């Protein structure tokens, strides 16, 4: 496939409910979509960069201009037979993994469509059904959080993860455990604690959580290893794992008991698979993280979650939890058992609603400019 042009678009999609983490609140997603135009085939992907540089240094504006100025030009005009070749072509640009992932994944998507094969098979998946959990943000009150948990449990989700920060942690766990002593419960701090909080974090053990995700600094694996030695609860790393070498270091130091794989944070499907594989070799389970994706990124997460070492319920949940109307058809749906049945169709198995995408688009640009846009 020759990469002829890349189209960037920004969509505005209001969330049905705000999503709050220790680093801030999101009410409306600025969704960045990438289309790779290749020999009559289109590959689509979503760049998961946020509205501001809070989860990581990347945000929608850095991703947009890094793709336009540097990454797209490295791919345009190239003949590519497999999406996995993109990583090498873009290696000259340091970092900017979410921007790179959008391009690489768009080419995997194009490859699956061109070969008329399911993307999940191309990625090496084996599961026909994936296990789903939910990530529930910080709420305005404990009561509101308990109501949300009740709704998600009734919907069948297999694991509840709550966002925590100092002042929204122990008392919240106490109330949840009082009402639901047996559910699979975990938490995600998005780096809200420091080494001064070890004593405090040790109290989390009382609530037999499945994991405590990314309690400390986003760039510090060594301190997580020290913390893990102090805790019974497994640490799960998210922000810290940016490529396979980070995963290797974390496993070498016993810094965590599991890893959250996010394809955007890792720079594309190839690195996500590489991290999956080293964890598998070391007997460490992984699960698929979420970044409040539209149906396009979500469908890619579904495909990735079919790999064998995705042994824990992920943050990949139903479209309707986020959006009044998603941009794919059918929308991503979850069974009463808290699973997603993976479509055995060519590509992702979810069709893009192009008219709706057009309607939600607030900005669009094609590189190079002279080629007609999508
Ligand atoms: O740390 O997993 C995270 C959303 C934005 C940034 C970081 C994270 C999250 C989530 C959302 O937890 C999970 C979802 O998509 O439902
Ligand atoms: Mg996280």
Coordinates of C-alpha atoms and ligand atoms in Angstrom, one line a residue:
X1 CA 0.0 0.0 0.0
X2 CA 1.3 3.4 -0.9
X3 CA 0.5 6.1 1.7
X4 CA -0.9 8.9 -0.5
X5 CA -2.2 11.3 2.1
X6 CA -3.2 11.7 5.8
X7 CA -6.3 13.5 6.9
X8 CA -6.6 14.9 10.4
X9 CA -9.9 15.9 12.0
X10 CA -11.0 17.2 15.3
X11 CA -14.5 16.3 16.5
X12 CA -16.1 17.7 19.6
X13 CA -18.0 15.1 21.6
X14 CA -19.6 16.0 24.9
X15 CA -19.4 13.2 27.5
X16 CA -22.7 12.1 29.0
X17 CA -21.2 12.6 32.4
X18 CA -18.0 14.5 33.3
X19 CA -15.0 12.3 34.0
X20 CA -12.8 13.5 36.9
X21 CA -9.3 12.2 37.8
X22 CA -6.7 13.4 40.3
X23 CA -5.4 15.7 37.5
X24 CA -8.7 17.3 36.4
X25 CA -12.2 17.1 34.9
X26 CA -13.2 16.4 31.3
X27 CA -16.7 17.4 30.1
X28 CA -16.2 17.4 26.3
X29 CA -13.7 15.3 24.4
X30 CA -11.8 16.9 21.6
X31 CA -11.4 13.8 19.5
X32 CA -8.6 13.7 17.0
X33 CA -9.1 11.2 14.1
X34 CA -6.6 10.2 11.5
X35 CA -7.3 8.8 8.1
X36 CA -4.6 7.2 6.0
X37 CA -5.4 7.2 2.3
X38 CA -3.6 4.2 0.7
X39 CA -4.3 2.9 -2.9
X40 CA -8.0 3.2 -2.6
X41 CA -8.1 1.9 1.0
X42 CA -8.7 4.1 4.0
X43 CA -7.4 3.3 7.4
X44 CA -8.8 5.1 10.4
X45 CA -7.6 5.6 13.9
X46 CA -8.0 7.8 16.9
X47 CA -5.3 9.8 18.6
X48 CA -6.0 9.6 22.3
X49 CA -4.2 12.7 23.4
X50 CA -6.3 14.7 25.9
X51 CA -7.5 18.3 26.0
X52 CA -4.4 19.4 28.0
X53 CA -1.0 18.1 28.9
X54 CA -2.1 16.5 32.2
X55 CA -2.1 12.8 31.8
X56 CA 1.1 13.1 29.8
X57 CA 2.9 16.0 28.0
X58 CA 1.0 15.2 24.8
X59 CA -2.3 16.9 24.1
X60 CA -4.4 17.4 21.0
X61 CA -2.5 20.5 19.7
X62 CA 1.0 18.9 20.0
X63 CA -0.3 15.7 18.4
X64 CA -1.9 17.6 15.5
X65 CA 1.1 19.7 14.6
X66 CA 3.6 16.9 15.2
X67 CA 1.6 14.7 12.8
X68 CA 1.3 17.4 10.3
X69 CA 4.8 18.8 10.4
X70 CA 6.9 15.6 11.1
X71 CA 5.2 12.3 11.2
X72 CA 2.9 12.3 8.2
X73 CA 5.7 13.5 5.9
X74 CA 7.8 10.5 7.1
X75 CA 5.1 8.1 5.8
X76 CA 3.7 9.9 2.8
X77 CA 4.9 8.4 -0.5
X78 CA 6.1 5.2 1.3
X79 CA 5.1 1.7 0.2
X80 CA 4.0 -0.2 3.3
X81 CA 2.8 -3.8 3.4
X82 CA 2.2 -4.0 7.1
X83 CA 1.1 -1.5 9.8
X84 CA 4.0 -2.8 11.9
X85 CA 6.5 -1.2 9.6
X86 CA 5.5 2.4 10.6
X87 CA 7.4 2.4 13.9
X88 CA 10.7 2.3 12.2
X89 CA 9.8 4.9 9.7
X90 CA 8.8 7.4 12.5
X91 CA 11.6 6.5 14.8
X92 CA 13.5 9.8 14.1
X93 CA 10.9 11.7 16.1
X94 CA 11.4 11.2 19.8
X95 CA 8.4 10.6 22.0
X96 CA 5.0 11.8 20.9
X97 CA 3.7 8.3 21.2
X98 CA 0.0 9.2 21.0
X99 CA 0.6 11.0 17.7
X100 CA 2.6 8.0 16.3
X101 CA 0.1 5.5 17.5
X102 CA -2.7 7.2 15.6
X103 CA -0.7 6.9 12.3
X104 CA 0.5 3.4 12.9
X105 CA -2.9 2.1 13.9
X106 CA -4.5 3.8 10.9
X107 CA -2.1 1.7 8.8
X108 CA -2.9 -1.5 10.6
X109 CA -6.6 -0.6 10.0
X110 CA -5.9 -0.1 6.3
X111 CA -4.0 -3.4 6.1
X112 CA -6.9 -5.3 7.7
X113 CA -9.3 -3.7 5.3
X114 CA -7.1 -4.4 2.3
X115 CA -6.6 -8.0 3.3
X116 CA -10.3 -8.3 4.2
X117 CA -9.2 -9.8 7.5
X118 CA -10.3 -9.1 11.1
X119 CA -7.9 -6.6 12.7
X120 CA -7.9 -8.8 15.9
X121 CA -6.5 -11.7 13.9
X122 CA -3.8 -9.6 12.3
X123 CA -2.8 -8.5 15.8
X124 CA -2.4 -12.1 16.9
X125 CA -5.6 -12.2 19.0
X126 CA -7.1 -15.5 20.1
X127 CA -10.2 -14.5 22.2
X128 CA -13.7 -14.3 20.8
X129 CA -15.0 -12.5 23.9
X130 CA -13.2 -10.0 26.2
X131 CA -13.8 -9.2 29.9
X132 CA -14.9 -5.7 30.7
X133 CA -14.5 -3.5 33.8
X134 CA -15.3 0.2 34.3
X135 CA -13.3 3.2 35.4
X136 CA -15.4 5.5 37.5
X137 CA -14.2 9.1 38.0
X138 CA -14.2 11.2 41.2
X139 CA -17.8 12.3 42.0
X140 CA -19.3 15.2 43.8
X141 CA -20.4 13.0 46.7
X142 CA -19.9 9.5 48.1
X143 CA -23.6 8.9 47.5
X144 CA -23.2 9.7 43.8
X145 CA -20.3 7.3 43.5
X146 CA -22.2 4.5 45.2
X147 CA -25.1 5.0 42.8
X148 CA -22.8 4.8 39.9
X149 CA -21.2 1.6 41.1
X150 CA -24.6 0.1 41.6
X151 CA -25.6 0.9 38.0
X152 CA -22.4 -0.6 36.6
X153 CA -22.7 -3.8 38.7
X154 CA -26.3 -4.2 37.5
X155 CA -25.1 -3.8 33.9
X156 CA -22.8 -6.8 34.5
X157 CA -19.3 -5.2 34.6
X158 CA -16.7 -7.6 36.1
X159 CA -14.5 -5.1 37.9
X160 CA -15.0 -1.6 39.3
X161 CA -12.1 0.8 39.3
X162 CA -12.4 4.1 41.1
X163 CA -10.2 7.1 40.6
X164 CA -8.6 8.2 43.9
X165 CA -6.6 11.1 45.3
X166 CA -5.7 12.3 48.8
X167 CA -9.0 13.0 50.5
X168 CA -10.9 10.7 48.2
X169 CA -9.6 7.3 49.1
X170 CA -9.9 5.4 52.4
X171 CA -13.4 6.6 53.4
X172 CA -14.6 5.9 49.9
X173 CA -13.2 2.3 50.1
X174 CA -14.8 1.9 53.5
X175 CA -18.2 2.7 52.2
X176 CA -17.9 0.6 49.1
X177 CA -16.6 -2.4 51.0
X178 CA -19.4 -2.0 53.6
X179 CA -21.9 -2.4 50.8
X180 CA -20.1 -4.8 48.5
X181 CA -17.6 -6.8 50.4
X182 CA -16.9 -9.2 47.6
X183 CA -16.7 -7.3 44.3
X184 CA -13.5 -7.0 42.3
X185 CA -12.5 -3.5 43.2
X186 CA -9.4 -1.5 42.2
X187 CA -8.2 2.1 42.2
X188 CA -6.2 4.5 40.0
X189 CA -4.4 7.5 41.4
X190 CA -2.9 8.9 38.2
X191 CA 0.3 9.9 40.2
X192 CA -1.5 11.7 43.0
X193 CA 0.8 10.4 45.9
X194 CA 4.4 10.7 46.8
X195 CA 7.0 8.7 48.9
X196 CA 5.7 10.7 51.9
X197 CA 2.4 8.8 51.6
X198 CA 3.8 5.2 51.9
X199 CA 2.2 4.9 55.4
X200 CA -1.1 6.1 54.1
X201 CA -1.0 3.8 51.0
X202 CA -0.3 0.8 53.2
X203 CA -3.8 1.3 54.6
X204 CA -5.2 0.5 51.2
X205 CA -4.3 -3.1 51.9
X206 CA -7.2 -3.3 54.3
X207 CA -9.6 -3.2 51.4
X208 CA -8.1 -6.2 49.4
X209 CA -8.1 -4.2 46.2
X210 CA -7.2 -6.0 42.9
X211 CA -4.6 -3.3 42.3
X212 CA -3.5 0.2 42.9
X213 CA -2.8 1.9 39.6
X214 CA 0.0 4.4 39.2
X215 CA 0.1 5.8 42.7
X216 CA 3.4 7.7 42.2
X217 CA 5.2 9.9 39.7
X218 CA 4.5 9.2 36.0
X219 CA 8.2 8.8 35.2
X220 CA 9.5 6.9 38.2
X221 CA 9.6 3.1 38.2
X222 CA 12.2 2.8 41.0
X223 CA 9.9 4.4 43.6
X224 CA 7.1 2.1 42.6
X225 CA 9.4 -0.8 43.2
X226 CA 10.1 0.5 46.7
X227 CA 6.4 0.9 47.3
X228 CA 5.5 -2.5 46.0
X229 CA 7.8 -4.1 48.6
X230 CA 5.7 -2.3 51.3
X231 CA 2.3 -3.3 50.0
X232 CA 0.3 -6.5 49.7
X233 CA -1.9 -5.0 47.1
X234 CA -0.4 -5.4 43.6
X235 CA 0.8 -2.1 42.0
X236 CA -0.3 -1.7 38.4
X237 CA 1.7 0.7 36.1
X238 CA 0.0 2.9 33.5
X239 CA 1.8 6.2 32.9
X240 CA 5.3 4.8 33.6
X241 CA 5.2 2.3 30.8
X242 CA 6.0 4.1 27.6
X243 CA 7.7 1.3 25.7
X244 CA 8.9 -2.3 26.0
X245 CA 12.1 -1.3 27.8
X246 CA 10.1 0.4 30.6
X247 CA 8.1 -2.8 31.0
X248 CA 11.3 -4.9 31.1
X249 CA 12.8 -2.5 33.8
X250 CA 9.6 -2.6 35.8
X251 CA 9.5 -6.4 35.7
X252 CA 13.2 -6.7 36.5
X253 CA 12.7 -4.5 39.6
X254 CA 9.4 -6.2 40.6
X255 CA 7.8 -2.7 40.5
X256 CA 4.3 -4.0 39.7
X257 CA 2.1 -7.1 39.6
X258 CA 0.3 -6.2 36.4
X259 CA 0.5 -3.6 33.6
X260 CA -2.1 -1.5 31.9
X261 CA -1.6 -1.5 28.2
X262 CA -2.7 1.6 26.3
X263 CA -1.9 1.6 22.7
X264 CA -1.7 5.4 22.5
X265 CA 0.7 5.7 25.4
X266 CA 2.9 3.0 23.8
X267 CA 3.1 4.5 20.3
X268 CA 1.0 2.0 18.4
X269 CA 0.0 -1.7 18.2
X270 CA 3.5 -3.0 17.6
X271 CA 4.8 -1.7 21.0
X272 CA 1.6 -2.7 22.7
X273 CA 2.1 -6.3 21.4
X274 CA 5.8 -6.2 22.5
X275 CA 4.8 -5.2 26.1
X276 CA 2.1 -7.8 26.0
X277 CA 4.7 -10.4 25.0
X278 CA 7.3 -9.6 27.7
X279 CA 4.7 -9.6 30.4
X280 CA 3.4 -13.0 29.1
X281 CA 6.9 -14.4 29.2
X282 CA 7.3 -13.2 32.8
X283 CA 3.9 -14.5 33.9
X284 CA 2.6 -10.9 34.5
X285 CA -1.0 -10.4 33.4
X286 CA -2.0 -7.2 31.4
X287 CA -5.3 -5.5 30.8
X288 CA -6.4 -2.9 28.2
X289 CA -6.7 0.7 29.5
X290 CA -9.0 3.4 28.1
X291 CA -8.7 7.0 27.3
X292 CA -12.4 8.0 26.9
X293 CA -12.3 6.9 23.3
X294 CA -14.9 7.3 20.6
X295 CA -16.0 4.2 18.9
X296 CA -12.9 4.3 16.6
X297 CA -10.3 4.0 19.3
X298 CA -12.6 1.8 21.3
X299 CA -12.9 -0.7 18.4
X300 CA -9.1 -0.8 18.3
X301 CA -9.0 -1.5 22.0
X302 CA -11.5 -4.4 21.6
X303 CA -9.2 -5.9 18.9
X304 CA -6.1 -5.5 21.0
X305 CA -7.8 -7.1 24.1
X306 CA -8.2 -10.4 22.2
X307 CA -4.5 -11.2 22.7
X308 CA -4.0 -14.1 25.2
X309 CA -2.2 -12.3 28.0
X310 CA -5.1 -9.8 28.4
X311 CA -6.2 -11.9 31.3
X312 CA -7.8 -9.2 33.5
X313 CA -11.0 -7.2 32.8
X314 CA -10.0 -4.0 31.0
X315 CA -11.3 -0.4 30.9
X316 CA -13.0 -1.1 27.6
X317 CA -16.7 -0.6 28.2
X318 CA -19.9 0.2 26.3
X319 CA -20.2 3.3 24.0
X320 CA -23.4 4.4 25.8
X321 CA -21.5 5.0 29.0
X322 CA -19.8 7.9 27.3
X323 CA -21.8 9.2 24.3
X324 CA -25.3 10.1 23.4
X325 CA -24.5 8.6 20.0
X326 CA -21.2 7.0 19.1
X327 CA -19.6 7.4 15.7
X328 CA -19.5 3.7 14.9
X329 CA -22.2 1.2 14.0
X330 CA -23.1 -1.0 15.7
X331 CA -22.0 0.8 18.9
X332 CA -19.7 -1.1 21.3
X333 CA -22.1 -3.1 23.5
X334 CA -21.5 -5.1 26.6
X335 CA -23.3 -8.4 27.5
X336 CA -25.1 -9.0 30.8
X337 CA -22.0 -11.0 31.8
X338 CA -19.8 -8.0 31.4
X339 CA -18.1 -9.0 28.1
X340 CA -17.8 -7.7 24.6
X341 CA -18.3 -10.3 21.8
X342 CA -15.6 -9.6 19.3
X343 CA -17.0 -9.2 15.7
X344 CA -15.5 -11.8 13.4
X345 CA -15.6 -9.5 10.4
X346 CA -13.0 -7.8 8.2
X347 CA -11.4 -4.7 9.7
X348 CA -12.6 -3.8 13.2
X349 CA -16.1 -5.1 12.5
X350 CA -17.5 -1.7 13.5
X351 CA -18.5 0.7 10.6
X352 CA -17.7 4.4 10.8
X353 CA -20.7 6.6 10.6
X354 CA -19.2 9.1 8.1
X355 CA -22.1 11.5 8.1
X356 CA -22.0 11.8 11.8
X357 CA -18.2 12.2 11.8
X358 CA -18.6 15.0 9.3
X359 CA -21.3 16.7 11.4
X360 CA -19.2 16.6 14.5
X361 CA -16.0 17.8 12.7
X362 CA -14.8 21.3 13.8
X363 CA -11.5 21.2 12.0
X364 CA -10.0 19.2 9.1
X365 CA -6.7 19.2 7.3
X366 CA -5.1 16.9 4.8
X367 CA -1.3 16.4 4.2
X368 CA -0.2 16.9 1.6
X369 CA -2.6 19.8 0.9
X370 CA -3.0 19.2 -2.8
X371 CA -4.6 15.8 -2.5
X372 CA -8.4 15.7 -2.2
X373 CA -9.6 15.1 1.4
X374 CA -11.6 12.2 2.8
Ligands
LIG1 O1 -5.5 6.6 33.9 O2 -6.7 5.1 32.9 C1 -6.4 6.3 33.1 C2 -8.9 8.5 31.2 C3 -8.1 9.6 30.9 C4 -6.8 9.6 31.2 C5 -6.3 8.5 32.0 C6 -7.1 7.5 32.4 C7 -8.4 7.5 32.0 C8 -9.4 6.4 32.4 C9 -10.5 6.3 31.5 O3 -9.3 5.8 33.4 C10 -10.9 4.9 31.3 C11 -12.0 4.9 30.2 O4 -11.8 5.2 29.0 O5 -13.2 4.6 30.6
LIG2 MG1 -4.6 4.8 34.7

